[in-house]
Coordinates of C-alpha atoms in Angstrom, one line a residue:
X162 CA -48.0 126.9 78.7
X163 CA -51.7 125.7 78.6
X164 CA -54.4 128.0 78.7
X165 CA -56.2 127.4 81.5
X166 CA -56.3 125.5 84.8
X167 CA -59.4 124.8 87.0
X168 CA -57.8 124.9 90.6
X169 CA -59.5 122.3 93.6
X170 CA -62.8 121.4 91.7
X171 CA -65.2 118.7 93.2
X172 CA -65.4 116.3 89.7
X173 CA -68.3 114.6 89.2
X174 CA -67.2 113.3 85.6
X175 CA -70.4 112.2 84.7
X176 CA -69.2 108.6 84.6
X177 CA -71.9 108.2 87.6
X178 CA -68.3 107.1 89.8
X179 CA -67.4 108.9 93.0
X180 CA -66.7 112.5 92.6
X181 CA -63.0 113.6 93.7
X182 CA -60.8 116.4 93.8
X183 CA -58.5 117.6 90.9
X184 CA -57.2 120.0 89.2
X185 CA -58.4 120.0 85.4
X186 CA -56.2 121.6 82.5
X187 CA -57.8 122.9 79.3
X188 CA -56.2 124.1 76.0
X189 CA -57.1 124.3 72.8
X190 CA -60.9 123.2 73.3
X191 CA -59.7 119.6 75.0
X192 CA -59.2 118.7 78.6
X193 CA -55.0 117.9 78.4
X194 CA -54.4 116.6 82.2
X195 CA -56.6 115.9 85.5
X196 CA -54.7 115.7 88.5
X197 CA -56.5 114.0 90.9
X198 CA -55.8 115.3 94.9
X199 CA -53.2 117.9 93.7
X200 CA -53.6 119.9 96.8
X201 CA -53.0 116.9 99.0
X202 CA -49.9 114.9 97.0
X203 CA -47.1 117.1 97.0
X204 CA -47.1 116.7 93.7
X205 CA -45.8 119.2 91.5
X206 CA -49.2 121.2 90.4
X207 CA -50.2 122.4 86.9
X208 CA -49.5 126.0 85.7
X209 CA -51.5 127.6 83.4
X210 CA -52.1 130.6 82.1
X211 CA -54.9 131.8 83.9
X212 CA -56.2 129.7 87.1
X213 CA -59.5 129.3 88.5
X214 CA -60.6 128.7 91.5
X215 CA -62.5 125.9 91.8
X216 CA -63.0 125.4 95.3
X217 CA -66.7 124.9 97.1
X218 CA -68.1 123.8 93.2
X219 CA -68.6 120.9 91.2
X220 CA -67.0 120.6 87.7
X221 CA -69.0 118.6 85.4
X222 CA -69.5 117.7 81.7
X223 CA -71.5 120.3 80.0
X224 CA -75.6 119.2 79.9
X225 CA -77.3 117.9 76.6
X226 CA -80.4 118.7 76.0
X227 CA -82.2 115.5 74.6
X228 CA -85.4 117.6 73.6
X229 CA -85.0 121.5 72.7
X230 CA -86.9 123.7 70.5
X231 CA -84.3 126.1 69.8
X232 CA -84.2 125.4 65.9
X233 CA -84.6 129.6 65.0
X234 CA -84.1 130.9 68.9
X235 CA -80.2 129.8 68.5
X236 CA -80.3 132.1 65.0
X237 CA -82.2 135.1 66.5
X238 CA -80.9 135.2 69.8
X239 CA -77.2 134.6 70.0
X240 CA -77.6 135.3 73.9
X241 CA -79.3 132.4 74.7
X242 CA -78.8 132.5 78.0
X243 CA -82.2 130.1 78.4
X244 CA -79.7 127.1 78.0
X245 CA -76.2 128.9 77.9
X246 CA -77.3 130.1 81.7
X247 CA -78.0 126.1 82.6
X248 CA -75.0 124.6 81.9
X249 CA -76.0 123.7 78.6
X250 CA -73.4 122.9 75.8
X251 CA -76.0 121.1 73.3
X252 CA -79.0 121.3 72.0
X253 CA -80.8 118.3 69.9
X254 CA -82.8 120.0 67.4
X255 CA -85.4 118.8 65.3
X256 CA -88.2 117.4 67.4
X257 CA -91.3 116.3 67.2
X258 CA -91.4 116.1 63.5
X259 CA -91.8 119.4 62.7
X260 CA -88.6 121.4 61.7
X261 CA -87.1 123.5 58.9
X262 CA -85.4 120.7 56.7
X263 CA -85.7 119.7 54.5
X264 CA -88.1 121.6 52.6
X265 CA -89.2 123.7 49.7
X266 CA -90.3 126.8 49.2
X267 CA -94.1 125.4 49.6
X268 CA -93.4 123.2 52.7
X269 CA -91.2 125.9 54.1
X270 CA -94.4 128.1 54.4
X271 CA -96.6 125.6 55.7
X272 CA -94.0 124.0 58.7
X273 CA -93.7 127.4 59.5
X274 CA -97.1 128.2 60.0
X275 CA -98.0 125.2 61.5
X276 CA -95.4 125.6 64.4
X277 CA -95.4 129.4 64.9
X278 CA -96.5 128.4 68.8
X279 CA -93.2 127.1 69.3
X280 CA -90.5 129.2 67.6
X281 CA -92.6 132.1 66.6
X282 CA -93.8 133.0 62.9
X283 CA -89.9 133.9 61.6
X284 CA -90.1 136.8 60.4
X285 CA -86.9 138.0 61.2
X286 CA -85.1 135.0 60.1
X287 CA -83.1 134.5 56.6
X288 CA -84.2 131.4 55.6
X289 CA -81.2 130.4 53.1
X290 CA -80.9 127.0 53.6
X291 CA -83.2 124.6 52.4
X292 CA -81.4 121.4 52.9
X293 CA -80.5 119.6 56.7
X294 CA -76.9 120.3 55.7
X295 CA -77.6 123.8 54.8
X296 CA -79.6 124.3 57.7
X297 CA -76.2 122.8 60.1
X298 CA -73.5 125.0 57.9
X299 CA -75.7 127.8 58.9
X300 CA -75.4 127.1 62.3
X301 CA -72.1 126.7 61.9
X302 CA -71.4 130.3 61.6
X303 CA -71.2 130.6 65.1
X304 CA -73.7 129.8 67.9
X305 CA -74.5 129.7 71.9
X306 CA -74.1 126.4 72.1
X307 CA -73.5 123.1 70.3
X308 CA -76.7 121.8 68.6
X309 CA -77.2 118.0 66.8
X310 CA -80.2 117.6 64.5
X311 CA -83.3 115.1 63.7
X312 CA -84.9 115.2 60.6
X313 CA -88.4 115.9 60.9
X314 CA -90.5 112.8 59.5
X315 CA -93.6 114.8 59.4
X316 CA -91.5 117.4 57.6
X317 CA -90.5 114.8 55.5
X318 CA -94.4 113.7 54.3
X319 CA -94.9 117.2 54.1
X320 CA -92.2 117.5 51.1
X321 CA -93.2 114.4 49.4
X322 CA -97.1 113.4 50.3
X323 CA -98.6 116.5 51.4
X324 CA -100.6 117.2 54.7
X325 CA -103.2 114.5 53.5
X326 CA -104.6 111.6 55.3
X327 CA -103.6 108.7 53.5
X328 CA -100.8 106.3 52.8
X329 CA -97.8 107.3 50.9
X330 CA -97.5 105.8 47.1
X331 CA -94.0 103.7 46.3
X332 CA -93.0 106.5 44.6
X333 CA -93.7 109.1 47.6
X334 CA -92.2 106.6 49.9
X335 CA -89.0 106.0 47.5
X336 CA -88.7 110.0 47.7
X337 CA -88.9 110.1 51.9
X338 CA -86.1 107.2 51.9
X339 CA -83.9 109.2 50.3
X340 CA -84.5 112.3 51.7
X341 CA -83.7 110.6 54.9
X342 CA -80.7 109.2 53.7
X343 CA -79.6 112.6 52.3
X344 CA -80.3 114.2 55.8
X345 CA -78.2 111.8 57.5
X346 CA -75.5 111.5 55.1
X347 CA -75.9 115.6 55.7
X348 CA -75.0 115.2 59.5
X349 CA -78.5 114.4 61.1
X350 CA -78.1 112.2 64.1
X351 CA -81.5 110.4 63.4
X352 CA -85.2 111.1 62.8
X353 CA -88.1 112.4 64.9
X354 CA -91.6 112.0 65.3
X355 CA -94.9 114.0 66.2
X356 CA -97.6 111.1 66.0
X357 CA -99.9 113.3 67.7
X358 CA -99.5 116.2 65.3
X359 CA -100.4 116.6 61.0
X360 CA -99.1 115.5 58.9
X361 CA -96.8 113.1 60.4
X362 CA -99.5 111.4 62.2
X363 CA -100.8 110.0 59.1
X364 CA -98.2 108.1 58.5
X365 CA -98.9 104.2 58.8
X366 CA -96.3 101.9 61.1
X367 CA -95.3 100.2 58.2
X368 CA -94.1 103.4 56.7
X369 CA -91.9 104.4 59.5
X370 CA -90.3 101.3 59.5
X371 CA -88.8 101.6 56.1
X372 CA -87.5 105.4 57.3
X373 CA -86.3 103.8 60.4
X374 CA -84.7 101.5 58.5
X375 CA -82.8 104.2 56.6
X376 CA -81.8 105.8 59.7
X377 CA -80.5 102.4 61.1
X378 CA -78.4 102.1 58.6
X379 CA -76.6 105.6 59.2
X380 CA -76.0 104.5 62.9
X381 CA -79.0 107.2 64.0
X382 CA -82.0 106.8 66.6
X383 CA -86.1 107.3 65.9
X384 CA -87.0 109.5 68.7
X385 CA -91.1 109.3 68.5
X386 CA -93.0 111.9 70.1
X387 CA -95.7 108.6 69.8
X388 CA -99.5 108.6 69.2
X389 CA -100.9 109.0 73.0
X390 CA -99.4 110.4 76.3
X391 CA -103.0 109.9 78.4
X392 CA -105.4 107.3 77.0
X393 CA -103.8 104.1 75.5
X394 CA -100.3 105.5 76.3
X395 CA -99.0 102.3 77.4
X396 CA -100.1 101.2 74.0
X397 CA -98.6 103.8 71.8
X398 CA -94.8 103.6 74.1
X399 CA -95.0 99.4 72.6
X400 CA -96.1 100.5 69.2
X401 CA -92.7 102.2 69.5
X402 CA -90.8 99.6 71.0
X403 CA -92.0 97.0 68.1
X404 CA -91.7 99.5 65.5
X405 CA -87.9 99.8 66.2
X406 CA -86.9 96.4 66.7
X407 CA -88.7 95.5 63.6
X408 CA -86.7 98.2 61.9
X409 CA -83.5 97.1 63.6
X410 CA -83.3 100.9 64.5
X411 CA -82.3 102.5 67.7
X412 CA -85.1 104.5 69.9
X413 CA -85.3 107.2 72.3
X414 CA -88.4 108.4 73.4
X415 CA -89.3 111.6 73.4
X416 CA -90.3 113.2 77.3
X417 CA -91.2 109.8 78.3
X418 CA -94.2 110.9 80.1
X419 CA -97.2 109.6 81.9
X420 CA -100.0 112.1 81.9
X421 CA -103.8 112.4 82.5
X422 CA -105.8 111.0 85.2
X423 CA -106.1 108.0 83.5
X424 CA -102.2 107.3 83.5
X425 CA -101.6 108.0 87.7
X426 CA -99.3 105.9 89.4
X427 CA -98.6 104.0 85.9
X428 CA -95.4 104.9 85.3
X429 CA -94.1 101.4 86.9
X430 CA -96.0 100.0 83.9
X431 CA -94.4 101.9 81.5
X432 CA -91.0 100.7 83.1
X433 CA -92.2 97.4 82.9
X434 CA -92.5 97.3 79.3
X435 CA -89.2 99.4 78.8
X436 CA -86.9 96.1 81.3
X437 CA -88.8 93.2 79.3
X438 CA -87.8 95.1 75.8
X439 CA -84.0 95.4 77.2
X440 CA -83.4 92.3 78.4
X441 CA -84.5 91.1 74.6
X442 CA -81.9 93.1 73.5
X443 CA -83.4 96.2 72.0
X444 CA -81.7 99.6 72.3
X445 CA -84.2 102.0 74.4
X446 CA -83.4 105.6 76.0
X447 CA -85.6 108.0 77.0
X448 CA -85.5 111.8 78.6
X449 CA -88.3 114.1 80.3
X450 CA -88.6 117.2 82.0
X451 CA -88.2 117.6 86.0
X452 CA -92.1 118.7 85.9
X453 CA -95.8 118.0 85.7
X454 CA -97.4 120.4 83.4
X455 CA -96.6 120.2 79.4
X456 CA -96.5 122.2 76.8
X457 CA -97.7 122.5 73.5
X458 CA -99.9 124.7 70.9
X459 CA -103.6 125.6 71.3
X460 CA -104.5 123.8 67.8
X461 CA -102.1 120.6 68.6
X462 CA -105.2 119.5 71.0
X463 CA -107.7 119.5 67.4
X464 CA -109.0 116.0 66.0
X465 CA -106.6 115.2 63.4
X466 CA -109.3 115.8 60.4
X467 CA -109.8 118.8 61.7
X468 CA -105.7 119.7 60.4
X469 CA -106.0 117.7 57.5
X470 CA -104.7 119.5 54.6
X471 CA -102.9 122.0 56.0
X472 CA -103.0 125.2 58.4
X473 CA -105.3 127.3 55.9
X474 CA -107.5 124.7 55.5
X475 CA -107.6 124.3 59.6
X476 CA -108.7 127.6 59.6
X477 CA -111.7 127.4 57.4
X478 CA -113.0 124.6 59.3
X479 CA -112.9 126.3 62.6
X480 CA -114.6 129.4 60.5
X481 CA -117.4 127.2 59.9
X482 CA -120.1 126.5 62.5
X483 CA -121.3 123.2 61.6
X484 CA -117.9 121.5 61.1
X485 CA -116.8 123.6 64.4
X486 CA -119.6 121.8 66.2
X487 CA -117.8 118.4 65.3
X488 CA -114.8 119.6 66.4
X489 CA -116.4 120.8 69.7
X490 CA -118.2 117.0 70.2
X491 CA -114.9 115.4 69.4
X492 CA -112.7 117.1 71.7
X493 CA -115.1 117.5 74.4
X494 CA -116.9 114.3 74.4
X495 CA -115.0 111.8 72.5
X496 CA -111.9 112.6 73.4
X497 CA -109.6 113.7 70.2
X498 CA -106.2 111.9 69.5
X499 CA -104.6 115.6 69.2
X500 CA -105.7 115.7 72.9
X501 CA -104.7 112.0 73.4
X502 CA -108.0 110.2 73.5
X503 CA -108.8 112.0 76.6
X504 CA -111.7 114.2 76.8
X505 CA -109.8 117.7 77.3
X506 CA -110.8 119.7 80.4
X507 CA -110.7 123.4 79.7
X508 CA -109.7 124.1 83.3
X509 CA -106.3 122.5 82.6
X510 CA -105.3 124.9 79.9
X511 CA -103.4 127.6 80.0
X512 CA -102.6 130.1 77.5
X513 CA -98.9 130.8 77.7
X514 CA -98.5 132.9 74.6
X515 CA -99.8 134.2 71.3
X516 CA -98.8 135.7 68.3
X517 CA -100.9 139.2 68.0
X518 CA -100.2 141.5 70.5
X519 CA -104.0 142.2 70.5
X520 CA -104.8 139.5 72.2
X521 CA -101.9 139.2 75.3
X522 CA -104.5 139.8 78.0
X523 CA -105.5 135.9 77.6
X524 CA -101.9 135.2 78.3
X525 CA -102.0 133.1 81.9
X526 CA -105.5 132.5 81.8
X527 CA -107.3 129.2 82.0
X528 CA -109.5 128.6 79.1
X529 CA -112.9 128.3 80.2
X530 CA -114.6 126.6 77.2
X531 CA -114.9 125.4 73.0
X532 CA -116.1 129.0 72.6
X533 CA -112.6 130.9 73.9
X534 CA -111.1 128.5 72.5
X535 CA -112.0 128.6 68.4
X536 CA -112.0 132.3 68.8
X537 CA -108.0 132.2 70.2
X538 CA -107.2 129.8 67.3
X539 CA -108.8 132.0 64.3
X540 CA -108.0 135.4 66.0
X541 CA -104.4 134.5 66.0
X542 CA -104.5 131.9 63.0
X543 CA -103.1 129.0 64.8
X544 CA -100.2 131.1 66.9
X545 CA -101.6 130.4 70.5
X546 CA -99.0 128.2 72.9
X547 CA -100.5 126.7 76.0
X548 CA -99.2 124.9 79.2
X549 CA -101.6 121.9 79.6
X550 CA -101.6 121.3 83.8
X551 CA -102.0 117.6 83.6
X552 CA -99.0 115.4 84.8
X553 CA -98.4 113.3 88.1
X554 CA -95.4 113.9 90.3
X555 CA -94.9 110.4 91.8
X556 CA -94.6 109.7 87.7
X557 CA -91.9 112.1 87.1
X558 CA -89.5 111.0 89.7
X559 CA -90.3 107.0 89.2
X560 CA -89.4 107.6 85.4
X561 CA -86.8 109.8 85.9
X562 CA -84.8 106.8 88.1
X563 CA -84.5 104.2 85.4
X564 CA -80.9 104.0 83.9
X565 CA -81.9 104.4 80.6
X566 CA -83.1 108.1 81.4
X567 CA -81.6 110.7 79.9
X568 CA -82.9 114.9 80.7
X569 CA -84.6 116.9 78.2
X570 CA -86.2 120.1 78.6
X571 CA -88.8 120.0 75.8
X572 CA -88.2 123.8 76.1
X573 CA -90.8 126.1 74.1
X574 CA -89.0 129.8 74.2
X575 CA -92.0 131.4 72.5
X576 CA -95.0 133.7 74.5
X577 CA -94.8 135.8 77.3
X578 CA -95.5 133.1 79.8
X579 CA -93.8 129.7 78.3
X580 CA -92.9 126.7 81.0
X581 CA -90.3 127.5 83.0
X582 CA -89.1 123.9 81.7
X583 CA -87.3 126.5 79.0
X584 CA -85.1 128.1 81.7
X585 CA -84.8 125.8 84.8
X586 CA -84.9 122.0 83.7
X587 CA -81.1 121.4 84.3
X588 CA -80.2 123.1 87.5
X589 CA -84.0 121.8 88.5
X590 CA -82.5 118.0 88.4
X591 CA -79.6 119.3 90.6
X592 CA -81.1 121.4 93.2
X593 CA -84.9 119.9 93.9
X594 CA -84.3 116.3 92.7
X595 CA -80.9 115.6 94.1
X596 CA -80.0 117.9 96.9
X597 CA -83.9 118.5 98.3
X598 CA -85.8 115.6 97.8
X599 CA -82.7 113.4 97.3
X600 CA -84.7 111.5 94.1
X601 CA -81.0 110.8 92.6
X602 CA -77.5 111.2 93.8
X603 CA -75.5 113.7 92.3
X604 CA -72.9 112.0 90.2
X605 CA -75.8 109.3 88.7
X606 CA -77.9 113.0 87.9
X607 CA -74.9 114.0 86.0
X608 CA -75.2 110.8 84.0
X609 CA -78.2 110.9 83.3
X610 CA -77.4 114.7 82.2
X611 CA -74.3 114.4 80.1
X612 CA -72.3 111.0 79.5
X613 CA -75.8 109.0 78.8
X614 CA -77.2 111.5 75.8
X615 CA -73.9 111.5 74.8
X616 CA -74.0 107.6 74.5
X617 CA -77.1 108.0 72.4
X618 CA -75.9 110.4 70.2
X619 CA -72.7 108.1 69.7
X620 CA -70.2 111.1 70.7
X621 CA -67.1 110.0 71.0
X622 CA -65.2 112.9 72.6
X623 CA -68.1 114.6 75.0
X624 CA -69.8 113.8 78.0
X625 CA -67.3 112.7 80.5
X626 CA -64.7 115.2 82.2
X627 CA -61.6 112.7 80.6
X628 CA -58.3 113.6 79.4
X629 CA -58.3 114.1 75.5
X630 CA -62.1 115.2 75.9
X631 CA -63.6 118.5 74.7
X632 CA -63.7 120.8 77.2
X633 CA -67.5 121.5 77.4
X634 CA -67.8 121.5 81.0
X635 CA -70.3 123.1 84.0
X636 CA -69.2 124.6 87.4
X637 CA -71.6 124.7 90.0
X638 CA -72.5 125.1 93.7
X639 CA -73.9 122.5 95.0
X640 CA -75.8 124.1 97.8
X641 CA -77.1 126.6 95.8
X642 CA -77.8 125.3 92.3
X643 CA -81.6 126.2 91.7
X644 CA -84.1 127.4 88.9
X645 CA -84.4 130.5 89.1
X646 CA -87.5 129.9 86.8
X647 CA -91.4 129.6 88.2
X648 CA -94.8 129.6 87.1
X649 CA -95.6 132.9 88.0
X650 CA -91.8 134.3 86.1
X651 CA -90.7 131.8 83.9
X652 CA -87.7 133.9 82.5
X653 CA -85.7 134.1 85.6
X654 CA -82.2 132.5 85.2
X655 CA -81.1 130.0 87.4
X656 CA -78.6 130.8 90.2
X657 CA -75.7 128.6 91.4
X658 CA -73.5 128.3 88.0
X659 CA -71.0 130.5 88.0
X660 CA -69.3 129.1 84.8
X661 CA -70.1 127.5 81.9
X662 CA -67.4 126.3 79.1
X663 CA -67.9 125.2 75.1
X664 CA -64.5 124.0 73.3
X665 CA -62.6 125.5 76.4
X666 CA -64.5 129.2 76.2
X667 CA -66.0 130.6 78.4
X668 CA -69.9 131.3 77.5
X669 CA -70.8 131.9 81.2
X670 CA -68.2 133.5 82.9
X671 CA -69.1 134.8 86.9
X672 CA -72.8 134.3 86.0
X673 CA -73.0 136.5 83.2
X674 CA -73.1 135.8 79.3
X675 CA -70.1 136.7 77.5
X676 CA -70.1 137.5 74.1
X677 CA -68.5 134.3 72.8
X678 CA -70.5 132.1 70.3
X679 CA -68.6 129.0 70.8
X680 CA -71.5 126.6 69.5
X681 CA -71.5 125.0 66.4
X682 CA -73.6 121.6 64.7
X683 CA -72.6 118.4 65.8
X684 CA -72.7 116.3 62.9
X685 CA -73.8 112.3 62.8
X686 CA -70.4 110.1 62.8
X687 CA -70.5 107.9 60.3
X688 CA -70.3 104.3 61.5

């Protein structure tokens, strides 16, 4: 007898067709039979050995996170309830060009100083891997949820170049081809970006191409965090789209977004762009966050000189007055590309963390000037996280429309007050975007939530509730689904989603986290 049998759920299959009603088997990890109307047929109905009963919720795919930045939080929490809690069942690791493989012992130090804002200094991490596929066997000891990974690119020049601004030499560029190759051939489902952040931002287009052109040939995507979200974004996003198509490579962009005053009501632009590359027959996907505010680090907003060399040598520019001064002028007046080219307004951010428990009384307090600011950054060496309130709501729901969306929380789980984005992105799409505001229905939100990424990812057994499928799969109230996340609590889980499934186990079980660690790295499939 199979194990289990999910009695009178409301599918929504993630297909984006009409829901129905079925009953849905599970054993061994794989959905064995869906037996649509059971109730109403008179058809014998399955047995299993334990029943659930469905009735009142929907049954969907489990959620992929397109954008997560759970690369130590899934080591050193194996609660996790900040995605487990969502309906999660997959994480894509690796973002923004900054991650923990490949590296050396030198690199290792320096990636993890340089992103302490995001994942925290990790200090209470074993770091025994080294390589991607070290780093994914580690994972594979038992986690949350499922996680894929990108190799960081700016990782990558960090092994081979340095944190210097200049081009790589063949013989530095020879080395980042293949240690692109060997992180794909590792597992890695394709290669990120952080054009916006040292040292990967040094790196010319023609560079990329050839890595993207080792990616393509491993059947992975270039997901670009790109050079400019506010002042020439529209720019930067066809940079992108040339860049790929050049490199015959696949591209998702990374939380797609329109931000800044200078970018409202553009987002039909950006679509613009996205349709005419499409129709030529380029391969485009995309995913952002159900919000207006981002998220970054304090020292992400500094002029690019200003990082060059490293986090230590960061430091000792901000320590000096004179070279201060021009950091001041440059963010301030000029507008710095770590800020996007846009003159930053101090009003706009928010500290939502830091590293020395010292300073936590700045924590949810607008900056109000340079002088705050350069004394945050040395104080706590780089650590400070920060919302930046800056994003257009008409934006976020044209953007989130367009079939090539996918949902991505760009979830930073670090400091006492991080972005609720973390916590409430996924039952956010379901209860404000569909059932209040009506923005999408529910079975194409579910698409967009679990059969598209999955597309992207080129999963052939995930993202659609179909016989022969894993059973990764979300039940949820319709009615009720809701963040339980805000501004003002950002660690609140949501409510509505009773039970959440990974390989047929139950993670969430009557709202609460069990103890099973049913998560392990998904690996690239080789074409």
């Amino acid at each position: 007898m199979e194990e289990l049998v999910i009695r009178d759920a409301d599918v929504v299959d993630g297909s984006g067709g009409p829901w129905y009603r079925a009953d849905v088997v599970v054993d061994r990890g794989r959905i064995v039979a869906i037996v649509k109307e059971a109730a109403d047929a008179g058809c014998q109905r399955p047995k299993a050995r334990r029943e659930l009963d469905a009735e009142g919720l929907v049954l969907s795919p489990g959620f992929i996170d397109m954008h997560a930045h759970s690369d130590l939080a899934l080591l050193r929490d194996p609660d996790h309830s900040a995605k487990a809690a969502q309906g999660v069942t997959l994480e894509v690791l690796g973002q923004d060009g900054l991650s923990y493989a490949p590296v050396d012992d030198r690199t290792l130090a320096e990636v993890r100083r340089a992103v302490t804002g995001w994942n925290g200094p990790g200090d209470d991490i074993d770091f025994d891997w080294r390589t991607v596929g070290e780093y994914l066997d580690r994972l594979d000891r038992g986690i949350a949820v499922n996680a894929a990974y990108l190799i960081p690119q700016g990782t990558v020049r960090a092994l081979a170049v340095g944190w210097e601004d200049r081009a790589a030499t063949p013989e530095e560029l020879d080395r980042m081809r293949r240690l692109v190759a060997e992180g794909m051939e590792q597992g890695a489902v394709g290669m990120s970006s952080g054009l916006t952040y040292t040292p990967g931002m040094y790196a010319e287009d023609a560079e990329l191409t050839e890595l993207c052109r080792v990616v393509a040939r491993y059947g992975g995507y270039y997901c670009p965090h790109h050079r400019s979200y506010g002042a020439g974004a529209l720019e930067a996003y066809a940079e992108m789209v040339t860049l790929a198509r050049e490199a015959g490579c696949s591209l998702h962009l990374a939380h797609a977004t329109m931000n800044f005053g200078v970018n409202e009501g553009r987002a039909p632009e950006l679509l613009t762009l996205l349709d005419e590359a499409l129709a030529a027959g380029a391969d485009i996907t995309l995913d952002t966050y159900p919000y207006t505010p981002g998220s970054t680090t304090l020292a992400a907003l500094l002029p690019s000189w200003a990082s060059e060399g490293g986090p230590e040598e960061t430091l000792k520019r901000l320590a000096d007055d004179g070279t201060a001064e021009r950091i001041r002028h440059d963010l301030e007046v000029v507008g710095a590309d770590g800020c996007h080219g846009v003159p930053v307004d101090w009003d706009t951010i928010e500290i939502s963390g830091v590293g020395d428990p010292e300073l936590t009384r700045h924590v949810g307090r607008r900056l109000d000037g340079w002088t705050t600011a350069r004394h945050l950054l040395l104080a706590d060496r780089l650590a400070p996280s920060i919302l930046q309130h800056v994003g257009h709501e008409e934006n976020v729901r044209t953007i989130m429309r367009h079939p090539a969306h996918t949902g991505g929380s760009d979830g930073i789980l670090q400091g006492a007050k991080p972005h609720p984005r973390a916590y409430g992105t996924f039952p956010r799409y379901l209860g404000t975007y569909v059932r209040e505001l009506g923005v999408l229905s529910l079975e194409e939100c579910v698409a967009h939530l679990t059969s598209r990424p999955a597309s992207r990812l080129r999963l052939p057994d995930r993202g659609l509730v179909k016989e022969g499928y894993r059973a990764d799969l979300v039940l949820f109230d319709p009615e009720t689904v809701a963040p339980g996340s805000t501004f003002a609590d950002p660690r609140r889980l949501p409510i509505g989603i009773p039970h959440v499934l990974i390989d047929g186990k139950f993670v969430i079980e009557d709202g609460k986290r069990t103890e099973v660690l049913a998560g392990r790295a998904v690996r690239n499939s080789p074409m």
